[in-house]
Coordinates of C-alpha atoms and ligand atoms in Angstrom, one line a residue:
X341 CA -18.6 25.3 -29.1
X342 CA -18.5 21.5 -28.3
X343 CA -17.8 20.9 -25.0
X344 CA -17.3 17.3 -22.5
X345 CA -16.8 19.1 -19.3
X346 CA -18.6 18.0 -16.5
X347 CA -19.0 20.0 -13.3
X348 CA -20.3 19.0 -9.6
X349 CA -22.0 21.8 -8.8
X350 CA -22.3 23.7 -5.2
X351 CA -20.2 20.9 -3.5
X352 CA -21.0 21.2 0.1
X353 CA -16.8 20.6 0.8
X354 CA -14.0 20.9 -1.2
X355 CA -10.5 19.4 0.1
X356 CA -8.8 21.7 -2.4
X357 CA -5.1 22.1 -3.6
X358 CA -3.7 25.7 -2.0
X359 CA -0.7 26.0 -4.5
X360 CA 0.9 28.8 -3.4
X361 CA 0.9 27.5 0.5
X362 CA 1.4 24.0 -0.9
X363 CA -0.9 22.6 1.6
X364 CA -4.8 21.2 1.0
X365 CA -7.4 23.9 2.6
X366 CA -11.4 23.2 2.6
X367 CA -13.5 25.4 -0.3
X368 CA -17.2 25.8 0.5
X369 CA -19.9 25.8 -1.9
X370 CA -18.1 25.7 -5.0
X371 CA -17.7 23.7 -8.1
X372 CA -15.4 21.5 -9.3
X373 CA -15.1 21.1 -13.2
X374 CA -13.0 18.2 -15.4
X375 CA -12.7 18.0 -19.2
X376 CA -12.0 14.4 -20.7
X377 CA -8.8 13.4 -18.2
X378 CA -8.1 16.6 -16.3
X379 CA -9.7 18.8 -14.0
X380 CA -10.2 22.3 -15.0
X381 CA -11.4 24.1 -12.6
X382 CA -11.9 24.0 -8.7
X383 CA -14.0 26.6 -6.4
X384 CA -15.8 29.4 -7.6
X385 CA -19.0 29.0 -10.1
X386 CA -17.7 27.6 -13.3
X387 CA -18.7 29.8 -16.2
X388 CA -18.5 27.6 -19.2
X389 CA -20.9 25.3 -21.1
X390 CA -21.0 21.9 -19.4
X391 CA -22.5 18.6 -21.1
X392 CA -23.0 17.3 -17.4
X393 CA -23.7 18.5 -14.2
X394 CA -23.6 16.6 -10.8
X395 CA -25.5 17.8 -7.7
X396 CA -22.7 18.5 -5.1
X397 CA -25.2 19.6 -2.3
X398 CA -24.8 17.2 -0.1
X399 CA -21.3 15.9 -1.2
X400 CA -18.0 16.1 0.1
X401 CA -15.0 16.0 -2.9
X402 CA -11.4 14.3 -2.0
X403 CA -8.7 14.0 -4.1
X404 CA -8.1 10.2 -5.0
X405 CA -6.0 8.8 -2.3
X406 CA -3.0 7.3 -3.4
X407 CA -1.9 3.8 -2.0
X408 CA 1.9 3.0 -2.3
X409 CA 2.0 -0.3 -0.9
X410 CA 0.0 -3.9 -1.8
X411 CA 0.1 -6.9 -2.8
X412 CA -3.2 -7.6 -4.1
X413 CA -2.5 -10.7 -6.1
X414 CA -1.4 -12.7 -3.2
X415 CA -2.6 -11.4 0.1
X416 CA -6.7 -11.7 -0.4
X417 CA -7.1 -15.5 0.0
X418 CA -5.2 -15.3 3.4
X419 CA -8.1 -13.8 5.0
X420 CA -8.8 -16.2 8.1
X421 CA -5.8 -17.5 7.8
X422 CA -2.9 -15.5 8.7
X423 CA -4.9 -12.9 10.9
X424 CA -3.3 -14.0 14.0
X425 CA -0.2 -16.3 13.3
X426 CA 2.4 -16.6 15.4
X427 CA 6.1 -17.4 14.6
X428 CA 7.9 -17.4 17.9
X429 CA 11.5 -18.0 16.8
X430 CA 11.4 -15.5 14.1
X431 CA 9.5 -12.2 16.3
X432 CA 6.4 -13.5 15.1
X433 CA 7.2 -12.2 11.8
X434 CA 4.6 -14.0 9.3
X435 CA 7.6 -13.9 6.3
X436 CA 9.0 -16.7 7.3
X437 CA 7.0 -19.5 8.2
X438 CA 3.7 -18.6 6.9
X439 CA 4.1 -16.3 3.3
X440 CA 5.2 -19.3 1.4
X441 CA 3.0 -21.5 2.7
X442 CA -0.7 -20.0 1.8
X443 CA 0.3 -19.7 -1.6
X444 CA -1.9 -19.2 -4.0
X445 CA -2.4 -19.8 -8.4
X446 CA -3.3 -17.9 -11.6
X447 CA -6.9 -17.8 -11.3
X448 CA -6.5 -16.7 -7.5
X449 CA -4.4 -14.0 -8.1
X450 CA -6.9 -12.9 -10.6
X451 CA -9.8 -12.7 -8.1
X452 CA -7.5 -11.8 -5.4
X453 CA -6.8 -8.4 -7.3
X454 CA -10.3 -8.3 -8.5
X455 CA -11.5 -8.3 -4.9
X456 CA -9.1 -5.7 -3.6
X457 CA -9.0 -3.4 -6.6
X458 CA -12.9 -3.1 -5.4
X459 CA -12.1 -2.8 -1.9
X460 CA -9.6 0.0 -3.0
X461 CA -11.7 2.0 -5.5
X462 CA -14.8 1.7 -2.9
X463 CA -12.5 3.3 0.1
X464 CA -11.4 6.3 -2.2
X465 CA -8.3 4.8 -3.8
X466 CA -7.0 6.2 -7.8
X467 CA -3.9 5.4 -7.6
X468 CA -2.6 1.4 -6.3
X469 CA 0.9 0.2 -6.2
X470 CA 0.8 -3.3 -6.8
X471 CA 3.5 -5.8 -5.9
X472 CA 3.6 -8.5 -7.4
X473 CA 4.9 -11.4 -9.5
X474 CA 4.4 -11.0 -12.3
X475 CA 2.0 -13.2 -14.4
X476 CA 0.4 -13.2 -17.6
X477 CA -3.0 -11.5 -17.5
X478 CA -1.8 -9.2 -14.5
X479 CA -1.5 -5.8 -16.4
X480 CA -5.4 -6.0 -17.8
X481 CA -6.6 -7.3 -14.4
X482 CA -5.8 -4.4 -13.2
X483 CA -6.3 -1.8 -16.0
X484 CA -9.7 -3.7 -16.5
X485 CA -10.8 -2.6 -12.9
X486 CA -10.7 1.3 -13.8
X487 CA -8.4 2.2 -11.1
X488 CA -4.2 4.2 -12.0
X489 CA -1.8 1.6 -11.4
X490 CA 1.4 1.1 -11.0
X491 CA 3.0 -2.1 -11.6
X492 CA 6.4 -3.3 -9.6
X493 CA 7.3 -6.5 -10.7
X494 CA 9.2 -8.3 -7.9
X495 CA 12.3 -9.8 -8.0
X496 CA 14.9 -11.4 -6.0
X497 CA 18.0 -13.8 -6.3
X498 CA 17.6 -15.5 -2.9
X499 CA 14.4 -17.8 -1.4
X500 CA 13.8 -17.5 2.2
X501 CA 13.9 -21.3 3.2
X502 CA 12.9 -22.3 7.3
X503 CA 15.2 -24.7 9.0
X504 CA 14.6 -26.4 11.8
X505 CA 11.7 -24.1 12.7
X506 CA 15.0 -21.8 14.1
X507 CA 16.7 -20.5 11.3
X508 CA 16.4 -18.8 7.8
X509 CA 18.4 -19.9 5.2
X510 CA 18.9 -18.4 2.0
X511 CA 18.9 -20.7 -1.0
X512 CA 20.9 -18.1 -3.6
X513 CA 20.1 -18.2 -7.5
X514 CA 21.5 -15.0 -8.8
X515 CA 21.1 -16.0 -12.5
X516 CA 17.7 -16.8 -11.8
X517 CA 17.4 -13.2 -10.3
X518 CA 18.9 -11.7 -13.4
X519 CA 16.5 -13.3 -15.1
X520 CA 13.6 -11.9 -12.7
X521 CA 14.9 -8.4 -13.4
X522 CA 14.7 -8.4 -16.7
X523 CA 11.7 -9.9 -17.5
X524 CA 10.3 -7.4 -14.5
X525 CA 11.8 -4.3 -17.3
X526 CA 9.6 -5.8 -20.1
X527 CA 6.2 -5.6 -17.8
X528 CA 7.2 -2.3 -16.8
X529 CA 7.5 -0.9 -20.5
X530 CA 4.4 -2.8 -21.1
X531 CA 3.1 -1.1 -18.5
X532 CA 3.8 1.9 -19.8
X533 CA 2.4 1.3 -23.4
X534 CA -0.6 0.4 -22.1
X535 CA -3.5 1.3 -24.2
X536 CA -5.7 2.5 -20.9
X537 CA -3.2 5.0 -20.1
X538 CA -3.3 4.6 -16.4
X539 CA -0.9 2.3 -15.6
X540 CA 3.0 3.0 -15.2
X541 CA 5.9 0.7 -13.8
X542 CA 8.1 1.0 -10.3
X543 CA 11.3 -1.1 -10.0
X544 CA 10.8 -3.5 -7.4
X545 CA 13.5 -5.8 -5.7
X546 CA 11.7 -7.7 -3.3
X547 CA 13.4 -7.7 -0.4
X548 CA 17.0 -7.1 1.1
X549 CA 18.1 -9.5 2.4
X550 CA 17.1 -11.5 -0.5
X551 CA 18.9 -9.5 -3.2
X552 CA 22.5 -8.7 -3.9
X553 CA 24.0 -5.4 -3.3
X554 CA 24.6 -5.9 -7.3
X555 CA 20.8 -6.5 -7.9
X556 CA 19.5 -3.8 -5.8
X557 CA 22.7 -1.0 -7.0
X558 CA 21.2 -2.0 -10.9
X559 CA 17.4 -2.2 -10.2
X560 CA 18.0 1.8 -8.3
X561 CA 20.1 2.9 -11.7
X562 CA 17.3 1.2 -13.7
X563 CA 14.4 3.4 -11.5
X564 CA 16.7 6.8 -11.7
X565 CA 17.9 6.7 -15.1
X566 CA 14.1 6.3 -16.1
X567 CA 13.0 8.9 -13.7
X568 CA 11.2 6.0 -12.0
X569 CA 10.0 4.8 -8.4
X570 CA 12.0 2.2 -6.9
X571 CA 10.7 -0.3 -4.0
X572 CA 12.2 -2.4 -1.6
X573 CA 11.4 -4.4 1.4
X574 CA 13.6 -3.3 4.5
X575 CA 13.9 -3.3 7.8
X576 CA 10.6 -5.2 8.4
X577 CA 11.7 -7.4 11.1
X578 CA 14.2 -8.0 13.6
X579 CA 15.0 -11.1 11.9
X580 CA 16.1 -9.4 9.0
X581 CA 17.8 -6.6 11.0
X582 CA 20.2 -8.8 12.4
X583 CA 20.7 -10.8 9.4
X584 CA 22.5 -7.6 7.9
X585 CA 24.4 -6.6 10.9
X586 CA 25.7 -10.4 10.7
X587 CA 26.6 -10.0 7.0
X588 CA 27.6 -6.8 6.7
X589 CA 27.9 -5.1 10.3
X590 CA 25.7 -2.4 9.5
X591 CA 21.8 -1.6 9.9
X592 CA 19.5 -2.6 6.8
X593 CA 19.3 1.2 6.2
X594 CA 23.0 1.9 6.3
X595 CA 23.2 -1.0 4.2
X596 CA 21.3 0.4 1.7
X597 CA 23.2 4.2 1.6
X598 CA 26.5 2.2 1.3
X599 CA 25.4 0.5 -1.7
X600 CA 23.5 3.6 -3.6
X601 CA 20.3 2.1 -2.9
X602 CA 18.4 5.2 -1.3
X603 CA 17.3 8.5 -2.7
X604 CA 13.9 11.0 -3.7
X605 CA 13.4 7.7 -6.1
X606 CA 13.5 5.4 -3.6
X607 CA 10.5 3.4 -1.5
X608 CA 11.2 1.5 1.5
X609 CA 8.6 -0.9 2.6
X610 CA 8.2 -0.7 5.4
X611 CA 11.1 0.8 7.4
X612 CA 9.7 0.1 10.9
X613 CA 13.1 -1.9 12.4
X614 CA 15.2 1.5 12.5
X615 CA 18.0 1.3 14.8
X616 CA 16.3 3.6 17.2
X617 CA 13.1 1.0 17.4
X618 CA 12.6 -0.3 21.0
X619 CA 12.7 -3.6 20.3
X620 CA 16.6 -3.8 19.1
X621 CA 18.1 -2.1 21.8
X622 CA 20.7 -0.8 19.3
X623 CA 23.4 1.5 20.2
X624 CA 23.0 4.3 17.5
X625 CA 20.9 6.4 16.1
X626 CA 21.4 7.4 12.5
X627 CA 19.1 5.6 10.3
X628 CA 16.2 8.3 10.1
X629 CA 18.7 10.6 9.8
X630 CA 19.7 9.0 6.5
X631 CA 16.1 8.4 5.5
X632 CA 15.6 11.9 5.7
X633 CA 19.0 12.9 4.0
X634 CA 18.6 10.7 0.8
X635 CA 15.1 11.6 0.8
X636 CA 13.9 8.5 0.6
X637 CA 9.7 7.5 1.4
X638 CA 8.9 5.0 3.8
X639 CA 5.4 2.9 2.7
X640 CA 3.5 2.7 5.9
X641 CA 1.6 -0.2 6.3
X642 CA 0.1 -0.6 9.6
X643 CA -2.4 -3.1 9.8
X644 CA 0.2 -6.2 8.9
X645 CA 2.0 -5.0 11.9
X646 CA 0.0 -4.6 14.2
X647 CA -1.7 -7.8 14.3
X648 CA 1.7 -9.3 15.5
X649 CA 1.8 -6.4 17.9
X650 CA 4.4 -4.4 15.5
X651 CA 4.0 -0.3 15.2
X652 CA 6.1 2.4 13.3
X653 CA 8.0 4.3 16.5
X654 CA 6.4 6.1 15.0
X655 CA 4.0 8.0 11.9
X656 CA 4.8 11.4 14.0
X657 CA 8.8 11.0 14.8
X658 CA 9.3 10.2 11.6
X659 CA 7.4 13.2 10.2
X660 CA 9.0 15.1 12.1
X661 CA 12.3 13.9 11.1
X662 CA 11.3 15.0 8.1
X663 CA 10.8 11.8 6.1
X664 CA 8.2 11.8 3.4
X665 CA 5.7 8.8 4.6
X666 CA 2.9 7.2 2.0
X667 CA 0.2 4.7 3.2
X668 CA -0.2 1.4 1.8
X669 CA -2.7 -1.9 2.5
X670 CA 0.2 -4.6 3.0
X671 CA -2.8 -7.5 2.9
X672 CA -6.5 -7.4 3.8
X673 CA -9.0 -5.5 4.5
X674 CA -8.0 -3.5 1.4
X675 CA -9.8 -0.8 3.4
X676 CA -7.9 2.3 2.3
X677 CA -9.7 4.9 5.0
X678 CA -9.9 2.3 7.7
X679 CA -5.9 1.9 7.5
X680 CA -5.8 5.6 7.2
X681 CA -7.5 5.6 10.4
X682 CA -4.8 3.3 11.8
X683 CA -2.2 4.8 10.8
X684 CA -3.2 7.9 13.4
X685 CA -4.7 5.5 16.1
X686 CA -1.2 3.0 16.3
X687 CA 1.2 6.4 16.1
X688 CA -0.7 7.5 19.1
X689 CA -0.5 4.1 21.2
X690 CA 2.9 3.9 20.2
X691 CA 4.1 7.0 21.6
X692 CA 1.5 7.0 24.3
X693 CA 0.2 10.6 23.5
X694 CA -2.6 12.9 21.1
X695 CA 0.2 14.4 20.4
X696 CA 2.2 12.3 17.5
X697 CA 0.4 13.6 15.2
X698 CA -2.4 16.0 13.4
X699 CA -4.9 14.2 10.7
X700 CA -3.8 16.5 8.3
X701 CA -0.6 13.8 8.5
X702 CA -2.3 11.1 7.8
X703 CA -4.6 12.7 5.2
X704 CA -0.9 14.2 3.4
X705 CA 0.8 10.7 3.4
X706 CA -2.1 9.3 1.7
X707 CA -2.4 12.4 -1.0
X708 CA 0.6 14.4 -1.6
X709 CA 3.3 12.2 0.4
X710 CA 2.2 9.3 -1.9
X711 CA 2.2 10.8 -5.1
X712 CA 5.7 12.6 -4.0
X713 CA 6.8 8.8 -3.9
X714 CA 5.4 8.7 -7.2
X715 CA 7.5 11.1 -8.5
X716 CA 4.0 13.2 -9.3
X717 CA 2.2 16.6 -9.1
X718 CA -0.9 15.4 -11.2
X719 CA -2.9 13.1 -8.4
X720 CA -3.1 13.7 -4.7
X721 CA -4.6 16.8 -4.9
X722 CA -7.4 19.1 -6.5
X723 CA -6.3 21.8 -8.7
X724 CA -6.7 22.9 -12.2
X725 CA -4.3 21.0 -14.5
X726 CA -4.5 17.5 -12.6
X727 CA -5.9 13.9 -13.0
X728 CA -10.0 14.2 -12.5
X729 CA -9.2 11.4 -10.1
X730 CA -11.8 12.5 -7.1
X731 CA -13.4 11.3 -4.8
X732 CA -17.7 12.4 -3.6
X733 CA -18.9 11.7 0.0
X734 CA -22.7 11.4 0.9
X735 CA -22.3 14.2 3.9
X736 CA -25.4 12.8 4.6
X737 CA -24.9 9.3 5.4
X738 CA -25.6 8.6 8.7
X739 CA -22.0 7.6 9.6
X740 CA -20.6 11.4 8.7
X741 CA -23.8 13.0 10.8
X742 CA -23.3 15.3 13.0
X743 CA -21.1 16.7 10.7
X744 CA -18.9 19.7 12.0
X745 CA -15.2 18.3 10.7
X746 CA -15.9 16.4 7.7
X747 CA -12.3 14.4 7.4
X748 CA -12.7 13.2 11.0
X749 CA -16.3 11.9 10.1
X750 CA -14.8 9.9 7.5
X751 CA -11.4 8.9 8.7
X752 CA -12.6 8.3 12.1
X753 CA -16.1 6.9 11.8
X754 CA -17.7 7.0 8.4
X755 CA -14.3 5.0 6.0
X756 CA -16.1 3.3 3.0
X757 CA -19.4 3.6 4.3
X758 CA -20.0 7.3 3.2
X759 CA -18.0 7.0 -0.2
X760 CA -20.5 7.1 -3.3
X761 CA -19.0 8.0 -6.5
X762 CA -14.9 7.8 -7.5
X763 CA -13.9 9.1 -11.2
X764 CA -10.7 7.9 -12.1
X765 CA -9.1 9.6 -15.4
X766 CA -12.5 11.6 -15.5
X767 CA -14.3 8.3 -15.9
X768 CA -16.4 7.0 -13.0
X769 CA -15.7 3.7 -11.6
X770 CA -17.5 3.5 -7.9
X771 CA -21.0 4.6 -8.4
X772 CA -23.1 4.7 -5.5
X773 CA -21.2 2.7 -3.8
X774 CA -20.6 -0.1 -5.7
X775 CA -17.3 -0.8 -8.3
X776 CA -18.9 -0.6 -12.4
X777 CA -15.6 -2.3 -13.9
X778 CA -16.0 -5.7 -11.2
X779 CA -18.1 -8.1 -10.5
X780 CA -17.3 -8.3 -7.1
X781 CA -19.5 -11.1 -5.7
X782 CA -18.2 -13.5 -8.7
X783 CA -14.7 -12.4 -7.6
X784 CA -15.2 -13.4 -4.0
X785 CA -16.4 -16.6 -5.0
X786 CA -13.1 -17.3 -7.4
X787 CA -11.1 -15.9 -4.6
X788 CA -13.0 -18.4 -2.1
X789 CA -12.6 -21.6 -4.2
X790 CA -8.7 -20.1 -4.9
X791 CA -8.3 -20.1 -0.9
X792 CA -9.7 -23.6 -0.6
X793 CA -7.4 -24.4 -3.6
X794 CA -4.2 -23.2 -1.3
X795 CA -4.9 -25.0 1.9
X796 CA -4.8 -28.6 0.2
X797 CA -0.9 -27.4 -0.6
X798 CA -0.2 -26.2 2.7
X799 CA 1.6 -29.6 4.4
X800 CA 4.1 -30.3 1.8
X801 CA 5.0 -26.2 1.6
X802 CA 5.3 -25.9 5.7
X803 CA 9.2 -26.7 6.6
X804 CA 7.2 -29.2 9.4
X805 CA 4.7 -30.6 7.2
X806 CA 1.6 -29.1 9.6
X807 CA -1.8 -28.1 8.3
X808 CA -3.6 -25.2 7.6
X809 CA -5.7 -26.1 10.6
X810 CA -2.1 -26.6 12.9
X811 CA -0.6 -23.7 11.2
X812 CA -3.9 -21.6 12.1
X813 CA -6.3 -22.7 14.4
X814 CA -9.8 -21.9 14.0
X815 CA -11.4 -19.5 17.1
X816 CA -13.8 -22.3 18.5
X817 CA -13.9 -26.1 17.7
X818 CA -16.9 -26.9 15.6
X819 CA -19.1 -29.4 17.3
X820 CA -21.9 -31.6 15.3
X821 CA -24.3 -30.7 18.1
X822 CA -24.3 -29.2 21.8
X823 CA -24.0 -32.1 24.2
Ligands
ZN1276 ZN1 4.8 -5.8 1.4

């Protein structure tokens, strides 16, 4: 009998799939087995004839983590740059006054996704969301990196345009967002023809206050009637909150019930500016009611936030709310376990207590709450049947020793550090360590002169004409030598 399965053999620790409790449990000294794509067999000693075995000794196996939120084609080359901006007319939201202004080209949207889809893949990530606009080459950039994707190609009928340094005004082309839309449909069935057989679409209107109620109604059809995800950008800053509530005297969340643009398709990135969030002082309190009604996710995204001193209010309320949460890396680090790690850590600062929330949140957000989002069964967890999208942890690097609880020793302390070998689709595409599919030192060098590239353009993008340098000052003034 011809056989390709391959089996890790006497794992050390198994995060396994418990179907009839629907919950993840740890195995013990078992196998794990996968044939071609799927997995076929997890605990116990597998039987069969196997073509490959792996030592699982002194491994630790996760499902792939699943990341609902990035934007890898953009966000890389603003490392250094927008760290620590500040925007103090606009809540020191970076949208405004500092997205359109580190822009970047082609080729550094290229390395940018290059860089991160290693970054991802090397933290434990199978499955990416990435949002982006769409450009030619995008779709094989990513499949070429070995990682499950799923492409949302943005769209969006309004530009956000600074005025004054005080205000945000919208500069409205709706046929130009038609346009967007449907060229956004043909990626997304391209997509889905792919020959690699990993990647899929999501519908993605950018933002909401950028869109039409018309856009964002059609774009949500578009996503159900294909049994599709949907993704929008909402309430991610007070600007924006009280943008609606001028327009339409409701919260950005309300907004989007009224109009049919929430439901168990629907995404909402990132969903922090809730009418119950301390810094609105609003009156009611119904919009995580509605999340949880329409079923709607919320992408969690923390590290973007909380550099401007922004946090979900928070990972545990809403969770307990009942709101299905996924975990996404807005910008850099692409650090999948290190914004896992976050995610807990801000929730608990936030509410000021241990008590927001168990890791076994986080850990579900980033596995089953994600592929939920998804619309998916197949990734998130380990169980006969799924994707052989996995994960294997050296339980003997240093930074998971002592080991007594092995999740905390990687989500706490160990993140990418421990992580040696991730099989996508049954293939292998981190081996010890390192990406196989990306040359990730020539990316970082592309992605490097692409930054470089983007700072010339800076003064005649800002609305005042500044500098990088004035827009983002480096930490100490470089001397030519000590007096
Ligand atoms: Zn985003």
């Amino acid at each position: 009998m011809s056989t390709n399965v391959t089996v890790v053999r006497n794992a050390a620790w198994i995060v396994a799939w418990d179907d009839a409790n629907e919950q993840h449990v740890y195995l013990r000294d078992a196998d794990v087995a996968f044939q071609g794509t799927e997995i076929v067999q997890v605990g116990g000693h597998y039987d069969g004839p196997a073509a490959q075995e792996i030592d699982g000794r002194a491994r630790l196996i996760l499902p792939g983590l699943i990341n609902i939120h990035t934007h890898p084609s953009s966000e890389p080359l603003r490392k250094g740059l927008t760290d620590e901006t500040r925007s103090p007319n606009f809540w020191h939201s970076s949208l405004y006054e500092f997205l359109p202004v580190f822009a970047g080209d082609r080729e550094g949207a290229i390395a940018g996704i290059r860089v991160a889809m290693a970054e991802l893949l090397m933290s434990g990530v199978t499955t990416v969301a990435d949002l982006s606009i769409p450009f030619d080459g995008w779709l094989d950039t990513l499949a070429e990196s070995g990682i499950r994707a799923v492409a949302a190609p943005m769209f969006r009928d309004a530009r956000w345009r600074v005025a004054e340094g005080r205000r945000i005004e919208y500069d409205w082309d709706e046929q130009a967002g038609r346009e967007a839309f449907a060229e956004a449909q043909r990626v997304i069935e391209l997509a889905r023809q792919h020959p690699s057989g990993r990647l899929s679409g999501m519908v993605c209107p950018a933002q909401i206050d950028t869109c039409t109620p018309d856009l964002i109604r059609d774009a949500h059809d578009y996503a159900k009637e294909r049994n599709m995800p949907f993704q929008i950008h909402a309430a991610q800053s007070v600007n924006e909150f009280h943008e609606m509530i001028r327009r339409h005297g409701v919260t950005p969340i309300q907004w989007l019930k009224d109009i049919g643009g929430l439901g168990p398709h629907a995404i909402i990135g990132h969903a922090i500016f809730l009418d119950h969030h301390p810094w609105l002082h609003w009156t009611s309190r119904n919009d995580l009611a509605i999340l949880r009604d329409t079923e709607t996710t919320v992408a969690h995204c923390p590290t973007v936030f909380m550099r401007r001193g922004i946090t979900l209010q928070s990972f545990g309320e809403y969770r307990r709310a009942g709101i299905n949460l996924g975990i996404g890396t807005d910008t850099y680090p692409h650090n999948f376990l290190e914004e896992m790690r976050g995610a807990g850590n801000f929730a608990r600062i936030a509410m000021g207590t241990v008590d927001d929330l168990e890791t076994r949140d986080v850990f579900e957000a980033a596995t089953t709450g994600g592929a939920r989002a998804l619309g998916r069964t197949d990734i998130g967890r380990l169980a006969s049947g799924c994707k052989a999208d996995f994960v294997l942890v050296d339980i003997k690097d240093p930074s998971m020793m002592p080991l007594r609880e092995p999740l905390r020793s990687l989500i706490f302390v160990a993140a990418d550090r421990a992580v040696r070998d991730v099989y996508v689709d049954g293939v292998c595409v981190v081996k010890e360590g390192r990406p196989l599919n990306i040359d990730l030192s020539a990316a970082s060098d592309a992605l490097e002169a692409a930054q470089q590239r983007s700072m010339e353009r800076v003064p005649e993008l800002d609305w005042a004409g500044r500098d990088a340098e004035a827009l983002s000052p480096m930490v100490f003034q470089t001397v030519k030598q000590i007096p």
